[in-house]
mmCIF file of C-alpha atoms in Angstrom:
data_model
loop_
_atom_site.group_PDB
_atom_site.id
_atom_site.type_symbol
_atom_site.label_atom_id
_atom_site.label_comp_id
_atom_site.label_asym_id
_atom_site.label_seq_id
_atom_site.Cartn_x
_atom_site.Cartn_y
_atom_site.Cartn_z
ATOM 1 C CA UNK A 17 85.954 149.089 148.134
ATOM 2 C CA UNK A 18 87.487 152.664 149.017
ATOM 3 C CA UNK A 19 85.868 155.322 148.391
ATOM 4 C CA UNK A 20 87.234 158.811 149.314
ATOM 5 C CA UNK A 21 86.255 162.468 148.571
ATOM 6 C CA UNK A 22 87.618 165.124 147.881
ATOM 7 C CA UNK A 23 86.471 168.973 148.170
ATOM 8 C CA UNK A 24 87.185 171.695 145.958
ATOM 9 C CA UNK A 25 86.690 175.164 145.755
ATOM 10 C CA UNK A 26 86.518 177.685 148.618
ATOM 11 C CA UNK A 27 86.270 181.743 149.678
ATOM 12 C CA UNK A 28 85.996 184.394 152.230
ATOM 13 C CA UNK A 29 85.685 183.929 156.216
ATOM 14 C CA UNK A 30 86.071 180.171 157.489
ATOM 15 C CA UNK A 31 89.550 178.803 156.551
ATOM 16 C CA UNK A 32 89.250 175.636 158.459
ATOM 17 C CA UNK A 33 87.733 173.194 155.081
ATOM 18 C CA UNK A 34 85.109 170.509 156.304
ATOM 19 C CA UNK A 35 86.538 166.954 156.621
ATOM 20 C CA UNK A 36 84.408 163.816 155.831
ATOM 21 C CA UNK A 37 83.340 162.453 159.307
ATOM 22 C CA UNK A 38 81.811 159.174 158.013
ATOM 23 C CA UNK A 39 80.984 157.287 154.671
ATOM 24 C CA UNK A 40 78.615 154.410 153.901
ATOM 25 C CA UNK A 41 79.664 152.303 152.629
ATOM 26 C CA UNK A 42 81.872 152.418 155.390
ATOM 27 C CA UNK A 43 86.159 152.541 154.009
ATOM 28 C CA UNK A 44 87.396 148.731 153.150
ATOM 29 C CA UNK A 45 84.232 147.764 152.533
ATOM 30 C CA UNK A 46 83.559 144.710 150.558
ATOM 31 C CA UNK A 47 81.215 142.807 148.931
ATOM 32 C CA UNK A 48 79.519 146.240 147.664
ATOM 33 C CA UNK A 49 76.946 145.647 144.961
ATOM 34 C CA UNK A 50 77.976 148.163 142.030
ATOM 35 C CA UNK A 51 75.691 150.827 141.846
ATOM 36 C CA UNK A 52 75.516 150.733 145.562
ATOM 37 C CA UNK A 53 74.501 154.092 147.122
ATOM 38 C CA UNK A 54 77.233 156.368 148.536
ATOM 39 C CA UNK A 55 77.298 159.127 151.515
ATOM 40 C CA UNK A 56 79.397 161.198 152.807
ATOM 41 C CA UNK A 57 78.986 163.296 156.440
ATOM 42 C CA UNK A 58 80.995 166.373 156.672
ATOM 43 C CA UNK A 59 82.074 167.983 160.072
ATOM 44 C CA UNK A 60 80.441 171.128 159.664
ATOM 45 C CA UNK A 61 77.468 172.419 157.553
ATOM 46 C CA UNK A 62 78.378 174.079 153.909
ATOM 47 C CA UNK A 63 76.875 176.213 151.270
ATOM 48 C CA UNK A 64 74.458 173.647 149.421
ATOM 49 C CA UNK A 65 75.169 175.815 146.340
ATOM 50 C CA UNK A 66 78.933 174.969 146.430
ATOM 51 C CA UNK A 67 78.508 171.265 146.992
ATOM 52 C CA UNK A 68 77.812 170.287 143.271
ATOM 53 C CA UNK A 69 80.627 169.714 141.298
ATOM 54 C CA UNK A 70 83.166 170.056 144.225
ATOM 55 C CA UNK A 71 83.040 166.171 144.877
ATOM 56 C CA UNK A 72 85.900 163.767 143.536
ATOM 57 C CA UNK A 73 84.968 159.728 143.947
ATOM 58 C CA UNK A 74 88.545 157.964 144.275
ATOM 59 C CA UNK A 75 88.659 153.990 144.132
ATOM 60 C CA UNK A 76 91.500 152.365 142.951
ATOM 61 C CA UNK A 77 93.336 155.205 142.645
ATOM 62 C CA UNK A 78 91.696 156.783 140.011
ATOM 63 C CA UNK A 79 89.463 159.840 140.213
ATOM 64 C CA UNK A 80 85.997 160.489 138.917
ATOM 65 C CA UNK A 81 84.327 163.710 139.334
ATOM 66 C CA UNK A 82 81.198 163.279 140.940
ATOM 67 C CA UNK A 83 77.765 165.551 140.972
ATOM 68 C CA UNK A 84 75.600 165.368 144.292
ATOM 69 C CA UNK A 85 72.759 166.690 146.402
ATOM 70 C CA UNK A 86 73.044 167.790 150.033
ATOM 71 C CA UNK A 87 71.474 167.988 153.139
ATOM 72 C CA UNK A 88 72.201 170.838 155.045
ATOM 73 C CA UNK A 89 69.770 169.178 158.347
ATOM 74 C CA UNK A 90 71.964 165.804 158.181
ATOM 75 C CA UNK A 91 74.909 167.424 156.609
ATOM 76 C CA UNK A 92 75.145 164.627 154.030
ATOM 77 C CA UNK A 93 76.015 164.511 150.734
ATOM 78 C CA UNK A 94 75.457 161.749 148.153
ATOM 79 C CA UNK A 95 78.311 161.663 145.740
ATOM 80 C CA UNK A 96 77.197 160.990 142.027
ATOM 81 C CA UNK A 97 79.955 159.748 139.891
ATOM 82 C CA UNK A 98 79.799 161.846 136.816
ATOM 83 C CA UNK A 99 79.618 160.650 133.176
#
């Protein structure tokens, strides 16, 4: 299983974007029951306003959009394939 994410979007002030620090499940992960829960930890807090809607899921090499919530204590956000 590979999951990766992408951000979108942007604006004013920091230009540095956040990078994913850590996913579970963790990259080349197998035997990952579909449906499985995914999370991604970013390397510096963001606007939970922006976060929605600015996720990509990749596996396989194809893209889905994804919806999410985030956590601006943990800095997490659970990816929600859209559709």
């Amino acid at each position: 299983l590979h999951n990766f994410l992408s951000l979108g979007g942007g604006g004013g002030g920091d230009t540095t974007p956040p990078t994913v620090t850590a996913t579970s499940p963790a990259d080349g992960a197998t035997g990952v029951a579909v449906g499985s829960d995914v999370t991604a930890t970013f390397s510096e807090p963001m606007d939970a306003a922006t976060v929605p809607g600015a996720m990509t899921l990749t596996a396989g090499g194809a893209s889905v959009p994804a919806d999410g919530t985030y956590d601006a204590a943990t800095r997490r956000g659970p990816p929600t394939p859209r559709g």
